[in-house]
XYZ file of C-alpha atoms in Angstrom:
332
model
C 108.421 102.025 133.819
C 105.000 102.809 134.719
C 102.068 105.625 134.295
C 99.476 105.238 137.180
C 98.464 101.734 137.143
C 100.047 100.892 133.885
C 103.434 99.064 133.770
C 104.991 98.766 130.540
C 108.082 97.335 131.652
C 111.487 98.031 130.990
C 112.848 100.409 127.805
C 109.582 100.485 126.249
C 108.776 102.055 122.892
C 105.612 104.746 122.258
C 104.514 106.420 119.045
C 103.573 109.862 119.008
C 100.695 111.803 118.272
C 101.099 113.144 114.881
C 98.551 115.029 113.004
C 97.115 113.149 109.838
C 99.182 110.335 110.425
C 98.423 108.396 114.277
C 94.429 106.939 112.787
C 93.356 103.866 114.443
C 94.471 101.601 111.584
C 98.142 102.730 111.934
C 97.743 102.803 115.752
C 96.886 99.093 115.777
C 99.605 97.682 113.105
C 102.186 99.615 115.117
C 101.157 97.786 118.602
C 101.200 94.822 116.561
C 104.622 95.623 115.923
C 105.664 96.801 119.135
C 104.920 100.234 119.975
C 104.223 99.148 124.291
C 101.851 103.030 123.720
C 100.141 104.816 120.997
C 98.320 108.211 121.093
C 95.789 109.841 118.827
C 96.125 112.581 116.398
C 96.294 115.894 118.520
C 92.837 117.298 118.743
C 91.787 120.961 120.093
C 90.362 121.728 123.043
C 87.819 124.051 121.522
C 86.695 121.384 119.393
C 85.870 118.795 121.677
C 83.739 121.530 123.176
C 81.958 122.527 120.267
C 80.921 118.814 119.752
C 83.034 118.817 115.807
C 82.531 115.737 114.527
C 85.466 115.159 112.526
C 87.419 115.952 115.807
C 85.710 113.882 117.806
C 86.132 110.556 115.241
C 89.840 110.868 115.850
C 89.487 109.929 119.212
C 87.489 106.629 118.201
C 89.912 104.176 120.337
C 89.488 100.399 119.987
C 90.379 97.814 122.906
C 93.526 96.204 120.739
C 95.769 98.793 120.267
C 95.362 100.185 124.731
C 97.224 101.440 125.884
C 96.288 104.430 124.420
C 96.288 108.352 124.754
C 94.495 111.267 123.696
C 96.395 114.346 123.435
C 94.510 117.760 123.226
C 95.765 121.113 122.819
C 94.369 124.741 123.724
C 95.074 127.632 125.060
C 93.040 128.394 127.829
C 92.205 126.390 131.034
C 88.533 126.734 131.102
C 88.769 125.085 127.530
C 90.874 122.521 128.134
C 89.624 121.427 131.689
C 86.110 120.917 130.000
C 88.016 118.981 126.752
C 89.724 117.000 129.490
C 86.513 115.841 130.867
C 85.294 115.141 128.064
C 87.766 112.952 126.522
C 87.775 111.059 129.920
C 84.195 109.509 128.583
C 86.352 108.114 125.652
C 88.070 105.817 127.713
C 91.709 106.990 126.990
C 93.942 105.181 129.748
C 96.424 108.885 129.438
C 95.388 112.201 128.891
C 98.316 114.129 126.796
C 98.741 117.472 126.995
C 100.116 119.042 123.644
C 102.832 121.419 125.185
C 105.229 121.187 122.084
C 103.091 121.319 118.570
C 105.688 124.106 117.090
C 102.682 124.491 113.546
C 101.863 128.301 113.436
C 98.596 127.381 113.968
C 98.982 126.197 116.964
C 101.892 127.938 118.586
C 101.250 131.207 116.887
C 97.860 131.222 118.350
C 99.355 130.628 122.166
C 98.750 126.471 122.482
C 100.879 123.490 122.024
C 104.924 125.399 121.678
C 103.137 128.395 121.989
C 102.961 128.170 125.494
C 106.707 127.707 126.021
C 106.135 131.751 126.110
C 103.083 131.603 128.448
C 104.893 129.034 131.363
C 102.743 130.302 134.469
C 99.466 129.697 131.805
C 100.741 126.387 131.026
C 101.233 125.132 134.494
C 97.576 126.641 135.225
C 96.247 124.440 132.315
C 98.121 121.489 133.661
C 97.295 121.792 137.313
C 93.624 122.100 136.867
C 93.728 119.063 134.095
C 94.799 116.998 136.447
C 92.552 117.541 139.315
C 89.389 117.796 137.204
C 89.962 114.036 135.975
C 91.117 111.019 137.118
C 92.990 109.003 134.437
C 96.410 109.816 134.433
C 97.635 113.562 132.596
C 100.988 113.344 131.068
C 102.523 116.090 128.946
C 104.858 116.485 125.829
C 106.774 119.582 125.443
C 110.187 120.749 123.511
C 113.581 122.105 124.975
C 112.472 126.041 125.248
C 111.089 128.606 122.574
C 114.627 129.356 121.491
C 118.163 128.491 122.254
C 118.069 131.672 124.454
C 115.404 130.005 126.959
C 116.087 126.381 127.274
C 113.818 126.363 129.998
C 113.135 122.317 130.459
C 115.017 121.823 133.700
C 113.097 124.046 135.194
C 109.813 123.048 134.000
C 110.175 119.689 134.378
C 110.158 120.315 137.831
C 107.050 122.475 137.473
C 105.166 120.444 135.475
C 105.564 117.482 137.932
C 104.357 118.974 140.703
C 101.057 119.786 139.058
C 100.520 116.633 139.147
C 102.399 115.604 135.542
C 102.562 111.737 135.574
C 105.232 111.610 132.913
C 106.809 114.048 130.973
C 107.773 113.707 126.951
C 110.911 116.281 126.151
C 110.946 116.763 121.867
C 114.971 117.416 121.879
C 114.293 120.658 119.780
C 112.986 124.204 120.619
C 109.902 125.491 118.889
C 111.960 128.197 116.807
C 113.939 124.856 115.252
C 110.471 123.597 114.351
C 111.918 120.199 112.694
C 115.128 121.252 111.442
C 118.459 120.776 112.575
C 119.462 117.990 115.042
C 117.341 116.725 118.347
C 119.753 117.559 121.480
C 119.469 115.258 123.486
C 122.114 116.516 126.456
C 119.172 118.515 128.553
C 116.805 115.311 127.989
C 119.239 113.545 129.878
C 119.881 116.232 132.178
C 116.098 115.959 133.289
C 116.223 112.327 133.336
C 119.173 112.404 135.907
C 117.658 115.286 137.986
C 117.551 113.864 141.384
C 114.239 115.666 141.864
C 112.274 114.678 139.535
C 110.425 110.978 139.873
C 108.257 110.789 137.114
C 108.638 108.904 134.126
C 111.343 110.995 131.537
C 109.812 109.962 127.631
C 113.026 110.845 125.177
C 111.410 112.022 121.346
C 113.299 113.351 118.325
C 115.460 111.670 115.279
C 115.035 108.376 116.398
C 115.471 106.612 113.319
C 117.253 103.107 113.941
C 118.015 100.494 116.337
C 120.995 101.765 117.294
C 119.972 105.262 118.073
C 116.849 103.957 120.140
C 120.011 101.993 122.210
C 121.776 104.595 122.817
C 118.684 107.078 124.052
C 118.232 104.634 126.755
C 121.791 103.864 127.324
C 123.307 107.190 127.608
C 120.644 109.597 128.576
C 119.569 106.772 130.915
C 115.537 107.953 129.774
C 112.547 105.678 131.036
C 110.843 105.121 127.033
C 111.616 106.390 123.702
C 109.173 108.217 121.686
C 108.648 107.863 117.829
C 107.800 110.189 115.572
C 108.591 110.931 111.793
C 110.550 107.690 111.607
C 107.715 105.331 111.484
C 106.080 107.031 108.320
C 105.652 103.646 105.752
C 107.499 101.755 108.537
C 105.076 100.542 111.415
C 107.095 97.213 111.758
C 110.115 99.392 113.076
C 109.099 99.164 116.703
C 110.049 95.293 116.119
C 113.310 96.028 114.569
C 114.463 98.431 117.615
C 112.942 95.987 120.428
C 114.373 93.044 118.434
C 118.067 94.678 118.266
C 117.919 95.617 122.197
C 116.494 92.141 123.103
C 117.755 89.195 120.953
C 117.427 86.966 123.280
C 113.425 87.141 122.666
C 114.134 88.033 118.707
C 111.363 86.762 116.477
C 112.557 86.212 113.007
C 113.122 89.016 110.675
C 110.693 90.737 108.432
C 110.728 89.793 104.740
C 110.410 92.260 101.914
C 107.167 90.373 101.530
C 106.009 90.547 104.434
C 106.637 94.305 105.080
C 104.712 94.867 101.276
C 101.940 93.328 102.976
C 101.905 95.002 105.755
C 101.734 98.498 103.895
C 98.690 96.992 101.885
C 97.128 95.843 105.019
C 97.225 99.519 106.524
C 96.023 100.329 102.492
C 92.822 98.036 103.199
C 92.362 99.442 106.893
C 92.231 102.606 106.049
C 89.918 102.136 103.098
C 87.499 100.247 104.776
C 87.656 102.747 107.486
C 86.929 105.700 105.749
C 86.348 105.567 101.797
C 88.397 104.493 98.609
C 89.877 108.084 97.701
C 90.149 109.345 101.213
C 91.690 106.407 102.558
C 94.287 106.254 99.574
C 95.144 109.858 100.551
C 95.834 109.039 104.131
C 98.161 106.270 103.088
C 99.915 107.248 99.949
C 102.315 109.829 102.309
C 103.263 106.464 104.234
C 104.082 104.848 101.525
C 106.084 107.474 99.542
C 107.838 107.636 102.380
C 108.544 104.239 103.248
C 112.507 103.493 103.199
C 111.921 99.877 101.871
C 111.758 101.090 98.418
C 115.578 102.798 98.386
C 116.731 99.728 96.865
C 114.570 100.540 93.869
C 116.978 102.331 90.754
C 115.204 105.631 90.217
C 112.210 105.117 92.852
C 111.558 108.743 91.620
C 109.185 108.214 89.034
C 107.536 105.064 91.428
C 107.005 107.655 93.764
C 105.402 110.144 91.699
C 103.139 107.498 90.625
C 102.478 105.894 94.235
C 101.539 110.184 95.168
C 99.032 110.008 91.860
C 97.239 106.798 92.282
C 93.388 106.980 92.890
C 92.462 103.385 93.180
C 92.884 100.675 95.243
C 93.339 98.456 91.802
C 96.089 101.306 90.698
C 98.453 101.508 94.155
C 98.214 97.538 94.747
C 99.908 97.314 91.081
C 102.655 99.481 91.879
C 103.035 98.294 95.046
C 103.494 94.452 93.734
C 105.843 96.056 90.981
C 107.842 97.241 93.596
C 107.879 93.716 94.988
C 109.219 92.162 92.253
C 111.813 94.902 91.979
C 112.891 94.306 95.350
C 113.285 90.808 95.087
C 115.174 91.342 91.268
C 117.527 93.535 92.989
C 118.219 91.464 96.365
C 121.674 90.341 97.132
C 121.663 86.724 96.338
C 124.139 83.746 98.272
C-alpha cells in the first residue's frame, strides 16, 4: 500500500488522531510497537491561523516516529487552505483532513462530521487543499450523518477525484457518535468499488488480533486504523502484526515488560511537559489499560491510579499492580 511516495507495504497498521491522547511520546512508543503511521491530535484550522501556541505545539513532529500526519479541521476553505500551508512548513509527510470528528464542537459548528451535511463545502475544502500544497492530502470521514444518508459510496468517489490520496471510512455515522457497533459492510463496499484506486483505510472497534485479520481479510481494505483500542496499550500494534505474521513473530510481551512500557510513556510525558500535567495526560491510559483485568477488584486501583499527583505516588501503584499480576498468573 502506498500514499505518494510512501510505501508501507502490505496490511499495515496506523493510529488515529485522537484528541488529548496522539502526543509525541505516545506517537513514538506506538511506532516502536508497530503502528507503520501515526497522526497528531486534530488541530483547527482557525488556530493555526491565529498563530495559538498550544495548537501549534501539538504539531511538534520528531524524525523517529515519520511517517507522520497532521490532521486539521475547519469549516471554511479560505481557513483551511491557509492552515494547510501552514502545516506544510511542519514537515508532516500527510496532510489529514478531519471529515468525521462527530464532538458537538466540532460537528455542531459545521467541521469535521459536520460537514457530512455540507458535501459540496467539503469537496470545495478538499479540492483546494490539495492543490495549494504539495505533500500528500488524505481524508478521514464516517459512513453518513445518519442511517438515512449513508452517503460514503458516493463520496468516496468524490473525494478522490479532488485529488484525495487515501481515504479513512470510521464504520459509524456521526448521529451514532461512538455507540453501537462499527459497520463495516459499506467500508468494504468502497474498498471493492471498481472505481475507486486510492488507498481504502478501515477504522472502528478494532480491538484484537483477530478482528484486525478479519478487516483485511473480508473487507479486503488496504490498512487498518486504530483508535480507542490502544488507550494504556501502545504495544498492541505488535500483538495484531505478530498474530497476522508469525513467521517474523518476535517474542511475546511480558507483564513486565508492558508495566514498563506504561512508565516509560509516564516519564515521556513528564519530561515533556511538567510533573502534574504530564500525570494527567497519562493517568486516562493507564486506567484504561486492559492489563490490569486480572487484578481482583481493580476498582479501588483505579480510583487511586485517576487520584495520583506524583510521579513517586503512580510508580507505587503501578509496581503494586506488578506484583499482583505476577501473584495472580497461571503457574505450570
Amino acid at each position: 500500500m502506498k500514499i505518494g511516495n510512501i510505501d508501507f507495504g502490505p496490511k499495515p497498521l496506523f493510529l488515529a488522531p485522537m484528541e488529548d491522547v496522539t502526543d509525541i511520546g505516545f506517537r513514538k512508543l506506538c511506532k516502536r510497537y508497530g503502528a507503520a503511521m501515526v497522526y497528531t491530535e486534530f488541530v483547527s484550522a482557525d488556530a493555526i491561523v491565529r498563530s495559538i501556541k498550544s495548537t501549534l505545539s501539538k504539531m511538534t513532529l520528531n524524525d523517529d516516529e515519520r511517517p507522520v500526519g497532521i490532521q486539521i479541521y475547519g469549516k471554511d476553505v479560505d481557513s483551511m487552505v491557509e492552515a494547510a500551508r501552514i502545516v506544510e512548513q511542519w514537515r508532516p509527510d500527510v496532510i489529514d483532513l478531519n471529515f468525521g470528528c462527530p464532538v458537538k464542537k466540532v460537528a455542531g459548528k459545521g467541521a469535521g462530521a459536520g460537514l457530512l451535511r455540507n458535501v459540496p463545502l467539503m469537496l470545495d475544502i478538499a479540492r483546494n487543499v490539495v492543490e495549494a500544497v504539495k505533500v500528500p492530502v488524505t481524508a478521514k470521514t464516517r459512513l453518513g450523518w445518519d442511517k438515512e444518508h449513508l452517503i460514503i459510496p458516493e463520496l468516496a468517489e468524490q473525494l478522490q477525484d479532488c485529488g484525495i490520496q487515501a481515504l479513512t471510512i470510521h464504520g459509524r455515522t456521526r448521529s451514532q457518535m461512538y455507540t453501537g457497533v462499527a459497520d463495516w459492510t459499506l467500508i468494504g463496499e468502497v474498498r471493492h468499488n471498481p472505481r475507486i484506486h486510492i488507498p481504502i483505510i478501515g477504522n472502528g472497534d478494532i480491538t484484537s488480533p483477530e478482528e484486525a485479520e478479519e478487516a483485511f481479510s473480508r473487507y479486503g481494505v488496504d490498512a487498518v486504523m486504530i483508535g480507542r483500542a490502544t488507550f494504556g496499550r501502545p504495544w498492541l500494534f505488535k500483538e495484531i502484526s505478530d498474530h497476522m505474521h508469525p513467521e517474523s513473530a518476535g517474542e511475546p510481551l511480558t507483564i513486565d515488560d508492558k508495566i514498563d512500557i506504561l512508565e516509560e510513556q509516564l516519564r515521556i510525558n513528564v519530561e515533556r511537559i511538567d510533573e502534574y500535567r504530564g500525570i494527567l495526560h497519562t493517568r486516562r491510559h493507564l486506567a484504561a489499560s486492559p492489563i490490569f483485568k486480572g487484578i481482583p477488584d481493580f476498582r479501588q486501583t483505579r480510583i487511586a491510579m485517576l487520584r495520583a499527583n506524583t510521579v513517586e505516588e503512580l510508580t507505587a501503584i503501578l509496581e503494586q499492580c506488578r506484583l499482583r499480576l505476577k501473584e495472580e498468573a497461571p503457574r505450570d
